[in-house]
Amino acid sequence: MRPLVIMKAAMTIDGQLAAADGTSRWITSPEARRDAHQVRTTVDAVMVGAGTVLADDPRLDVRLDGYHGPHPVPVVVVGRRPLPPTSKVMSRSPVVVAPGPVDLPGRVLVAPSADGERVDLVDGLALLADAGIERVLVEGGGGLFSALLAADLIDRGIVYYGSKLAGGTGRPAFAGPWSTLAHARQVQIVEVRMVGGDVRLDFRIDRGRASTG
């Protein structure tokens, strides 16, 4: 058993999460950002990788005017590189999924990969399910998105396309090369709508159909 995994990303219309120098605020409009916070109210946990914590220092909570409901559990997937315990998310006693014991605030779930250097995401998600988490919103970065996709662990996706054209390669939504069209995943586009001046696209991974060229 594992939670439902929903990928959420904000990017330029040509698929860049951030510029090469790491800047990404703000790719999308205030309306799109409010909509993304509304999405957070529908899940049990919000997950990011260590790189996102280092680059953006997020809190992973819900910031909506007048909101008094529950906040999702913050989940951070870490490797062996250190994370500052003063990060904003650490003040929220997050769940830290790590390949081994780490000295960080919150609850640490240990799920080592075969080499002991990375997290086994299948085992990590199973541990989250054991903790009562049924729906996880994954908000980056590209390395975590790629690892989840490679393990066939992404079920749904929400992409906000900001009204910006990068015109080059900065930090794409997925890390690593795309070698051939046959490696693309087939998806079902569920909904496309405008949010402010941006586009929100919802999709579902189609595990019943192979991609065709």
Coordinates of N, CA and C in Angstrom, one line a residue:
M1 N 0.8 -1.2 0.0 CA 0.0 0.0 0.0 C 0.9 1.2 0.0
R2 N 0.4 2.3 -0.7 CA 1.1 3.5 -0.7 C 0.1 4.6 -1.0
P3 N 0.5 5.9 -0.7 CA -0.5 7.0 -0.9 C -0.6 7.3 -2.4
L4 N -1.7 8.0 -2.7 CA -1.9 8.5 -4.1 C -0.9 9.7 -4.2
V5 N -0.1 9.7 -5.3 CA 1.0 10.6 -5.5 C 0.6 11.6 -6.6
I6 N 0.5 12.9 -6.2 CA 0.1 13.9 -7.2 C 1.3 14.9 -7.4
M7 N 1.8 15.0 -8.6 CA 2.9 15.9 -8.9 C 2.3 17.3 -9.1
K8 N 2.9 18.3 -8.5 CA 2.5 19.7 -8.8 C 3.7 20.5 -9.1
A9 N 3.6 21.2 -10.2 CA 4.8 22.0 -10.7 C 4.3 23.3 -11.3
A10 N 5.1 24.4 -11.1 CA 4.8 25.7 -11.7 C 6.0 25.9 -12.6
M11 N 5.8 26.2 -13.9 CA 6.9 26.3 -14.8 C 6.5 27.3 -15.9
T12 N 7.6 27.7 -16.7 CA 7.3 28.5 -17.9 C 6.6 27.7 -18.9
I13 N 6.1 28.4 -20.0 CA 5.4 27.6 -21.0 C 6.3 26.7 -21.8
D14 N 7.6 26.9 -21.7 CA 8.6 25.9 -22.3 C 9.2 25.0 -21.3
G15 N 8.6 24.8 -20.2 CA 8.9 23.7 -19.3 C 10.1 23.9 -18.3
Q16 N 10.4 25.1 -17.9 CA 11.5 25.4 -17.0 C 10.9 25.8 -15.6
L17 N 11.4 25.0 -14.6 CA 10.9 25.3 -13.2 C 11.6 26.5 -12.6
A18 N 12.8 26.8 -13.1 CA 13.6 27.9 -12.6 C 14.7 28.2 -13.6
A19 N 15.3 29.4 -13.4 CA 16.4 29.8 -14.3 C 17.7 29.0 -13.8
A20 N 18.7 29.1 -14.6 CA 19.9 28.4 -14.2 C 20.5 28.8 -12.9
D21 N 20.3 30.1 -12.5 CA 20.8 30.6 -11.2 C 19.8 30.2 -10.1
G22 N 18.8 29.5 -10.3 CA 17.9 29.0 -9.3 C 16.7 29.9 -9.1
T23 N 16.6 31.1 -9.7 CA 15.5 32.0 -9.5 C 14.2 31.5 -10.1
S24 N 13.2 31.6 -9.3 CA 11.9 31.1 -9.8 C 10.7 31.9 -9.3
R25 N 11.0 33.0 -8.5 CA 9.9 33.8 -8.0 C 9.7 35.1 -8.8
W26 N 8.6 35.3 -9.4 CA 7.5 34.3 -9.5 C 7.2 34.0 -10.9
I27 N 7.2 32.7 -11.2 CA 6.9 32.2 -12.6 C 5.4 32.4 -12.8
T28 N 4.6 32.1 -11.8 CA 3.2 32.2 -12.0 C 2.6 33.4 -11.3
S29 N 1.3 33.6 -11.6 CA 0.6 34.8 -11.1 C 0.1 34.6 -9.7
P30 N -0.3 35.6 -9.0 CA -0.8 35.5 -7.6 C -2.1 34.6 -7.6
E31 N -2.9 34.7 -8.7 CA -4.1 33.8 -8.8 C -3.7 32.3 -8.8
A32 N -2.7 32.0 -9.6 CA -2.2 30.6 -9.7 C -1.6 30.1 -8.4
R33 N -0.9 31.0 -7.7 CA -0.3 30.6 -6.4 C -1.4 30.4 -5.4
R34 N -2.5 31.2 -5.4 CA -3.6 31.0 -4.4 C -4.3 29.6 -4.8
D35 N -4.4 29.4 -6.1 CA -5.0 28.1 -6.5 C -4.2 26.9 -6.0
A36 N -2.9 27.0 -6.1 CA -2.0 26.0 -5.6 C -2.1 25.8 -4.1
H37 N -2.3 26.8 -3.4 CA -2.5 26.7 -1.9 C -3.8 26.0 -1.6
Q38 N -4.8 26.3 -2.5 CA -6.1 25.6 -2.3 C -5.9 24.1 -2.5
V39 N -5.1 23.7 -3.5 CA -4.8 22.3 -3.7 C -4.2 21.7 -2.5
R40 N -3.3 22.4 -1.8 CA -2.7 21.8 -0.6 C -3.8 21.5 0.5
T41 N -4.9 22.1 0.5 CA -6.0 21.8 1.5 C -6.6 20.5 1.2
T42 N -6.4 19.9 0.0 CA -7.0 18.6 -0.4 C -6.2 17.4 -0.1
V43 N -5.0 17.6 0.4 CA -4.1 16.4 0.5 C -3.6 16.3 2.0
D44 N -3.1 15.1 2.3 CA -2.6 14.9 3.7 C -1.2 15.4 3.9
A45 N -0.4 15.4 2.8 CA 1.0 15.8 3.0 C 1.5 16.5 1.7
V46 N 2.5 17.4 1.9 CA 3.2 18.0 0.8 C 4.7 17.6 0.9
M47 N 5.2 17.0 -0.2 CA 6.6 16.5 -0.2 C 7.5 17.3 -1.1
V48 N 8.7 17.5 -0.7 CA 9.7 18.1 -1.5 C 11.0 17.3 -1.3
G49 N 12.0 17.5 -2.2 CA 13.3 17.0 -2.0 C 14.2 18.0 -1.3
A50 N 15.4 17.6 -0.9 CA 16.3 18.4 -0.1 C 16.7 19.6 -1.0
G51 N 16.8 19.5 -2.3 CA 17.3 20.6 -3.1 C 16.3 21.7 -3.1
T52 N 15.0 21.4 -3.0 CA 14.0 22.4 -3.0 C 14.0 23.2 -1.6
V53 N 14.3 22.4 -0.6 CA 14.4 23.1 0.7 C 15.6 24.1 0.7
L54 N 16.7 23.6 0.1 CA 17.9 24.5 0.1 C 17.7 25.7 -0.8
A55 N 17.0 25.5 -2.0 CA 16.8 26.6 -2.9 C 15.7 27.6 -2.5
D56 N 14.6 27.1 -2.0 CA 13.4 27.9 -1.8 C 13.1 28.1 -0.4
D57 N 13.6 27.3 0.5 CA 13.2 27.4 2.0 C 11.7 27.5 2.2
P58 N 10.9 26.5 1.7 CA 9.5 26.6 1.8 C 9.0 26.2 3.2
R59 N 7.8 26.6 3.6 CA 7.1 26.1 4.8 C 6.2 24.9 4.5
L60 N 5.7 24.9 3.3 CA 4.8 23.7 2.9 C 3.5 23.7 3.7
D61 N 3.0 24.9 4.0 CA 1.7 25.0 4.7 C 0.7 25.7 3.8
V62 N -0.5 25.9 4.3 CA -1.5 26.6 3.5 C -1.6 28.1 3.9
R63 N -1.4 28.9 2.9 CA -1.5 30.4 3.2 C -2.6 31.0 2.3
L64 N -3.8 31.0 2.9 CA -5.0 31.5 2.2 C -5.7 32.4 3.3
D65 N -6.1 33.6 2.8 CA -6.8 34.5 3.7 C -8.0 33.8 4.3
G66 N -8.2 33.9 5.6 CA -9.3 33.3 6.2 C -9.3 31.8 6.4
Y67 N -8.2 31.2 6.0 CA -8.2 29.7 6.2 C -7.9 29.3 7.6
H68 N -8.7 28.4 8.2 CA -8.5 27.9 9.5 C -8.5 26.4 9.6
G69 N -8.4 25.8 8.5 CA -8.5 24.3 8.5 C -7.1 23.7 8.7
P70 N -7.0 22.4 8.6 CA -5.8 21.7 8.9 C -4.7 21.9 7.8
H71 N -3.5 21.9 8.2 CA -2.4 22.0 7.2 C -1.8 20.7 6.9
P72 N -1.4 20.5 5.6 CA -0.8 19.2 5.3 C 0.5 18.9 6.1
V73 N 0.8 17.7 6.2 CA 2.1 17.3 6.9 C 3.2 17.6 5.9
P74 N 4.3 18.3 6.3 CA 5.4 18.5 5.5 C 6.3 17.3 5.5
V75 N 6.7 16.9 4.3 CA 7.6 15.7 4.1 C 8.8 16.1 3.3
V76 N 10.0 15.8 3.8 CA 11.2 16.2 3.1 C 12.0 14.9 2.8
V77 N 12.3 14.6 1.5 CA 13.1 13.5 1.1 C 14.6 14.0 1.1
V78 N 15.4 13.3 1.8 CA 16.8 13.8 1.9 C 17.7 12.6 1.5
G79 N 19.0 13.0 1.1 CA 20.0 12.1 0.9 C 21.1 12.2 2.0
R80 N 22.3 12.2 1.6 CA 23.4 12.3 2.6 C 23.9 13.7 2.8
R81 N 23.5 14.7 1.9 CA 24.0 16.0 2.1 C 23.3 16.7 3.3
P82 N 23.9 17.5 4.0 CA 23.3 18.1 5.2 C 22.2 19.1 4.9
L83 N 21.2 19.2 5.7 CA 20.2 20.2 5.6 C 20.2 21.1 6.8
P84 N 20.1 22.4 6.6 CA 20.1 23.3 7.8 C 18.9 23.1 8.7
P85 N 19.1 22.8 10.0 CA 18.0 22.6 10.9 C 17.1 23.9 11.1
T86 N 17.7 25.0 10.6 CA 17.0 26.3 10.7 C 16.0 26.6 9.6
S87 N 15.9 25.6 8.6 CA 15.0 25.8 7.5 C 13.6 26.0 8.0
K88 N 12.8 26.8 7.3 CA 11.4 27.1 7.7 C 10.6 25.8 7.9
V89 N 10.8 24.9 7.0 CA 10.0 23.7 7.1 C 10.3 22.9 8.4
M90 N 11.6 23.0 8.9 CA 11.9 22.3 10.1 C 11.2 22.8 11.3
S91 N 10.7 24.0 11.3 CA 10.0 24.6 12.4 C 8.6 23.9 12.5
R92 N 8.2 23.2 11.5 CA 6.9 22.6 11.5 C 7.0 21.1 11.8
S93 N 8.1 20.6 12.4 CA 8.3 19.2 12.7 C 7.9 18.3 11.6
P94 N 8.6 18.3 10.5 CA 8.3 17.6 9.3 C 8.5 16.1 9.5
V95 N 8.0 15.3 8.6 CA 8.4 13.9 8.4 C 9.6 13.9 7.4
V96 N 10.7 13.4 7.8 CA 12.0 13.4 7.0 C 12.2 11.9 6.6
V97 N 12.2 11.7 5.3 CA 12.4 10.4 4.7 C 13.9 10.3 4.3
A98 N 14.7 9.5 4.9 CA 16.1 9.5 4.7 C 16.6 8.1 4.5
P99 N 17.8 8.0 3.9 CA 18.4 6.6 3.7 C 19.1 6.1 5.0
G100 N 19.2 6.9 6.0 CA 19.7 6.5 7.3 C 19.4 7.5 8.3
P101 N 19.8 7.2 9.6 CA 19.5 8.1 10.7 C 20.1 9.5 10.4
V102 N 19.3 10.6 10.6 CA 19.7 12.0 10.5 C 19.3 12.8 11.7
D103 N 20.1 13.8 12.0 CA 19.8 14.6 13.2 C 19.1 15.8 12.7
L104 N 17.8 15.7 12.5 CA 17.0 16.8 12.1 C 15.7 16.8 12.9
P105 N 15.1 18.0 13.0 CA 13.8 18.0 13.8 C 12.7 17.2 13.1
G106 N 11.7 16.8 13.8 CA 10.6 16.0 13.3 C 10.8 14.5 13.4
R107 N 10.0 13.8 12.6 CA 10.0 12.4 12.6 C 10.8 11.9 11.4
V108 N 11.8 11.0 11.7 CA 12.6 10.5 10.6 C 12.1 9.0 10.3
L109 N 11.9 8.8 9.0 CA 11.6 7.5 8.5 C 12.7 7.0 7.6
V110 N 13.3 5.9 7.9 CA 14.5 5.4 7.3 C 14.1 4.4 6.2
A111 N 14.4 4.7 4.9 CA 14.1 3.8 3.8 C 15.3 3.9 2.8
P112 N 16.3 3.1 3.1 CA 17.5 3.1 2.3 C 17.4 2.4 1.0
S113 N 18.0 2.9 -0.1 CA 18.1 2.2 -1.3 C 19.2 1.2 -1.2
A114 N 19.4 0.4 -2.3 CA 20.4 -0.7 -2.2 C 21.8 -0.2 -1.9
D115 N 22.1 1.0 -2.4 CA 23.4 1.5 -2.2 C 23.6 2.3 -0.9
G116 N 22.5 2.5 -0.2 CA 22.5 3.2 1.0 C 22.7 4.7 1.0
E117 N 22.7 5.2 -0.2 CA 23.0 6.7 -0.4 C 21.7 7.5 -0.7
R118 N 20.7 6.8 -1.2 CA 19.5 7.5 -1.5 C 18.3 6.8 -0.8
V119 N 17.1 7.4 -0.9 CA 15.9 6.9 -0.4 C 15.3 5.9 -1.4
D120 N 14.9 4.8 -0.9 CA 14.0 3.9 -1.7 C 12.6 4.4 -1.6
L121 N 12.1 5.0 -2.7 CA 10.9 5.8 -2.7 C 9.7 4.8 -2.5
V122 N 9.8 3.6 -3.0 CA 8.7 2.7 -2.8 C 8.5 2.4 -1.3
D123 N 9.6 2.1 -0.6 CA 9.5 1.8 0.8 C 9.2 3.1 1.6
G124 N 9.7 4.3 1.1 CA 9.4 5.5 1.8 C 7.9 5.8 1.7
L125 N 7.3 5.7 0.6 CA 5.9 5.9 0.5 C 5.1 4.9 1.3
A126 N 5.5 3.7 1.3 CA 4.8 2.7 2.2 C 4.8 3.1 3.6
L127 N 6.0 3.6 4.1 CA 6.1 4.1 5.5 C 5.1 5.3 5.7
L128 N 5.0 6.2 4.7 CA 4.0 7.3 4.9 C 2.6 6.7 4.9
A129 N 2.3 5.7 4.2 CA 0.9 5.1 4.2 C 0.7 4.5 5.6
D130 N 1.7 3.9 6.2 CA 1.6 3.3 7.5 C 1.3 4.4 8.5
A131 N 1.8 5.6 8.3 CA 1.6 6.7 9.2 C 0.3 7.4 8.9
G132 N -0.6 6.9 8.1 CA -1.9 7.4 7.8 C -2.0 8.4 6.7
I133 N -1.0 8.6 5.9 CA -1.0 9.6 4.8 C -1.5 8.9 3.6
E134 N -2.6 9.4 3.0 CA -3.3 8.7 1.9 C -3.1 9.5 0.6
R135 N -2.9 10.8 0.7 CA -2.7 11.6 -0.5 C -1.5 12.5 -0.3
V136 N -0.5 12.4 -1.2 CA 0.7 13.2 -1.2 C 0.8 14.1 -2.4
L137 N 1.1 15.4 -2.1 CA 1.3 16.4 -3.2 C 2.8 16.6 -3.3
V138 N 3.4 16.3 -4.4 CA 4.9 16.4 -4.5 C 5.2 17.7 -5.3
E139 N 5.9 18.6 -4.7 CA 6.1 19.9 -5.3 C 7.6 20.1 -5.7
G140 N 8.3 19.1 -5.9 CA 9.7 19.2 -6.5 C 10.8 18.8 -5.6
G141 N 11.9 18.9 -6.2 CA 12.2 19.5 -7.5 C 12.4 18.4 -8.6
G142 N 13.1 18.8 -9.7 CA 13.2 17.9 -10.8 C 13.8 16.6 -10.5
G143 N 14.8 16.5 -9.6 CA 15.4 15.2 -9.3 C 14.4 14.3 -8.6
L144 N 13.5 14.8 -7.7 CA 12.5 14.0 -7.1 C 11.4 13.6 -8.1
F145 N 11.0 14.5 -8.9 CA 10.0 14.2 -9.9 C 10.5 13.0 -10.8
S146 N 11.8 13.1 -11.2 CA 12.4 12.1 -12.1 C 12.4 10.8 -11.4
A147 N 12.9 10.8 -10.2 CA 13.0 9.5 -9.4 C 11.6 8.8 -9.2
L148 N 10.6 9.6 -8.9 CA 9.2 9.1 -8.8 C 8.7 8.6 -10.1
L149 N 8.9 9.3 -11.2 CA 8.4 8.8 -12.5 C 9.1 7.6 -12.9
A150 N 10.5 7.5 -12.7 CA 11.2 6.3 -13.0 C 10.7 5.1 -12.3
A151 N 10.2 5.3 -11.1 CA 9.7 4.2 -10.3 C 8.2 4.0 -10.5
D152 N 7.6 4.7 -11.4 CA 6.2 4.6 -11.8 C 5.3 4.9 -10.5
L153 N 5.7 5.9 -9.8 CA 5.0 6.3 -8.6 C 4.2 7.5 -8.7
I154 N 4.1 8.2 -9.8 CA 3.3 9.4 -10.0 C 2.0 8.9 -10.6
D155 N 0.9 9.3 -9.9 CA -0.5 8.9 -10.3 C -1.2 10.1 -11.1
R156 N -1.0 11.3 -10.6 CA -1.7 12.4 -11.2 C -0.7 13.6 -11.2
G157 N -1.1 14.6 -12.0 CA -0.3 15.8 -12.0 C -1.1 17.1 -12.2
I158 N -0.6 18.1 -11.6 CA -1.1 19.5 -11.8 C 0.0 20.4 -12.2
V159 N -0.1 21.0 -13.4 CA 1.0 21.8 -13.9 C 0.4 23.2 -14.1
Y160 N 1.1 24.2 -13.5 CA 0.7 25.6 -13.8 C 1.8 26.2 -14.8
Y161 N 1.3 26.6 -15.9 CA 2.2 27.2 -16.9 C 2.1 28.7 -16.8
G162 N 3.1 29.3 -16.3 CA 3.1 30.8 -16.2 C 3.3 31.4 -17.5
S163 N 2.8 32.7 -17.6 CA 2.9 33.4 -18.9 C 4.2 34.0 -19.1
K164 N 5.2 33.1 -19.1 CA 6.6 33.4 -19.4 C 7.3 32.4 -20.3
L165 N 8.1 32.9 -21.2 CA 8.9 32.0 -22.1 C 10.3 32.1 -21.7
A166 N 10.9 31.0 -21.2 CA 12.3 31.0 -20.7 C 13.3 31.2 -21.9
G167 N 13.0 30.5 -23.0 CA 13.9 30.7 -24.2 C 15.3 30.0 -24.0
G168 N 15.4 29.1 -23.1 CA 16.6 28.4 -22.9 C 16.5 27.3 -21.8
T169 N 17.5 26.6 -21.5 CA 17.5 25.6 -20.5 C 18.0 26.1 -19.1
G170 N 17.1 26.1 -18.1 CA 17.5 26.5 -16.8 C 17.4 25.2 -15.9
R171 N 16.3 25.1 -15.2 CA 16.1 23.9 -14.4 C 14.8 23.3 -14.9
P172 N 14.8 22.2 -15.7 CA 13.6 21.6 -16.2 C 12.8 20.9 -15.2
A173 N 11.6 20.5 -15.6 CA 10.7 19.8 -14.6 C 11.2 18.5 -14.2
F174 N 12.0 17.8 -15.1 CA 12.5 16.5 -14.8 C 14.0 16.5 -15.1
A175 N 14.8 16.1 -14.1 CA 16.2 16.0 -14.3 C 16.6 14.8 -15.2
G176 N 17.8 15.0 -15.9 CA 18.3 13.9 -16.7 C 17.8 14.0 -18.1
P177 N 18.5 13.2 -19.0 CA 18.2 13.2 -20.4 C 16.9 12.5 -20.8
W178 N 16.3 12.9 -21.9 CA 15.2 12.2 -22.5 C 15.7 11.6 -23.8
S179 N 16.0 10.4 -23.8 CA 16.8 9.8 -24.9 C 16.0 9.5 -26.1
T180 N 14.8 9.1 -26.0 CA 14.0 8.7 -27.2 C 12.5 8.9 -26.9
L181 N 11.7 9.1 -27.9 CA 10.3 9.3 -27.7 C 9.6 8.1 -27.1
A182 N 10.1 7.0 -27.3 CA 9.5 5.7 -26.7 C 9.6 5.7 -25.2
H183 N 10.4 6.6 -24.6 CA 10.5 6.6 -23.2 C 9.5 7.6 -22.5
A184 N 8.7 8.3 -23.4 CA 7.7 9.2 -22.8 C 6.5 8.4 -22.2
R185 N 5.9 9.0 -21.2 CA 4.8 8.3 -20.6 C 3.5 8.9 -21.2
Q186 N 2.6 8.0 -21.4 CA 1.3 8.4 -21.9 C 0.4 9.0 -20.8
V187 N -0.2 10.1 -21.0 CA -1.1 10.7 -19.9 C -2.5 10.9 -20.5
Q188 N -3.4 11.0 -19.6 CA -4.8 11.5 -19.9 C -4.9 12.9 -19.4
I189 N -5.1 13.9 -20.3 CA -5.3 15.3 -19.9 C -6.8 15.4 -19.4
V190 N -6.9 15.7 -18.1 CA -8.2 15.7 -17.5 C -8.9 17.0 -17.6
E191 N -8.1 18.1 -17.4 CA -8.7 19.4 -17.5 C -7.7 20.5 -17.8
V192 N -8.1 21.5 -18.6 CA -7.2 22.6 -18.8 C -8.1 23.9 -18.6
R193 N -7.5 24.8 -17.8 CA -8.3 26.1 -17.6 C -7.4 27.2 -17.3
M194 N -7.8 28.4 -17.5 CA -7.1 29.6 -17.1 C -7.2 29.9 -15.6
V195 N -6.1 30.3 -15.0 CA -6.1 30.7 -13.6 C -5.3 32.1 -13.7
G196 N -6.0 33.2 -13.5 CA -5.4 34.4 -13.7 C -4.9 34.5 -15.2
G197 N -3.7 34.9 -15.4 CA -3.1 34.9 -16.7 C -2.3 33.6 -17.1
D198 N -2.4 32.6 -16.3 CA -1.7 31.4 -16.5 C -2.6 30.2 -16.9
V199 N -2.1 29.1 -17.2 CA -2.8 27.9 -17.5 C -2.6 26.8 -16.5
R200 N -3.7 26.2 -16.0 CA -3.6 25.0 -15.2 C -4.0 23.8 -16.0
L201 N -3.1 22.8 -16.0 CA -3.4 21.6 -16.7 C -3.3 20.4 -15.7
D202 N -4.4 19.6 -15.6 CA -4.5 18.5 -14.8 C -4.4 17.2 -15.7
F203 N -3.6 16.3 -15.2 CA -3.4 15.0 -16.0 C -3.4 13.8 -15.1
R204 N -3.6 12.7 -15.7 CA -3.5 11.4 -15.0 C -2.6 10.5 -15.8
I205 N -1.6 9.8 -15.1 CA -0.8 8.9 -15.8 C -1.6 7.7 -16.3
D206 N -1.5 7.4 -17.6 CA -2.3 6.4 -18.3 C -1.4 5.1 -18.3
R207 N -1.6 4.2 -17.3 CA -0.8 3.0 -17.2 C -1.4 1.9 -18.2
G208 N -2.5 2.2 -18.8 CA -3.1 1.2 -19.7 C -2.7 1.3 -21.1
R209 N -1.9 2.4 -21.5 CA -1.5 2.6 -22.9 C -0.1 3.0 -23.0
A210 N 0.6 2.5 -23.9 CA 2.0 2.8 -24.2 C 2.0 4.0 -25.1
S211 N 3.1 4.8 -24.9 CA 3.3 5.9 -25.8 C 3.6 5.5 -27.2
T212 N 3.1 6.2 -28.2 CA 3.4 5.8 -29.6 C 3.9 7.0 -30.3
G213 N 4.8 6.7 -31.2 CA 5.4 7.8 -32.0 C 4.7 8.1 -33.3

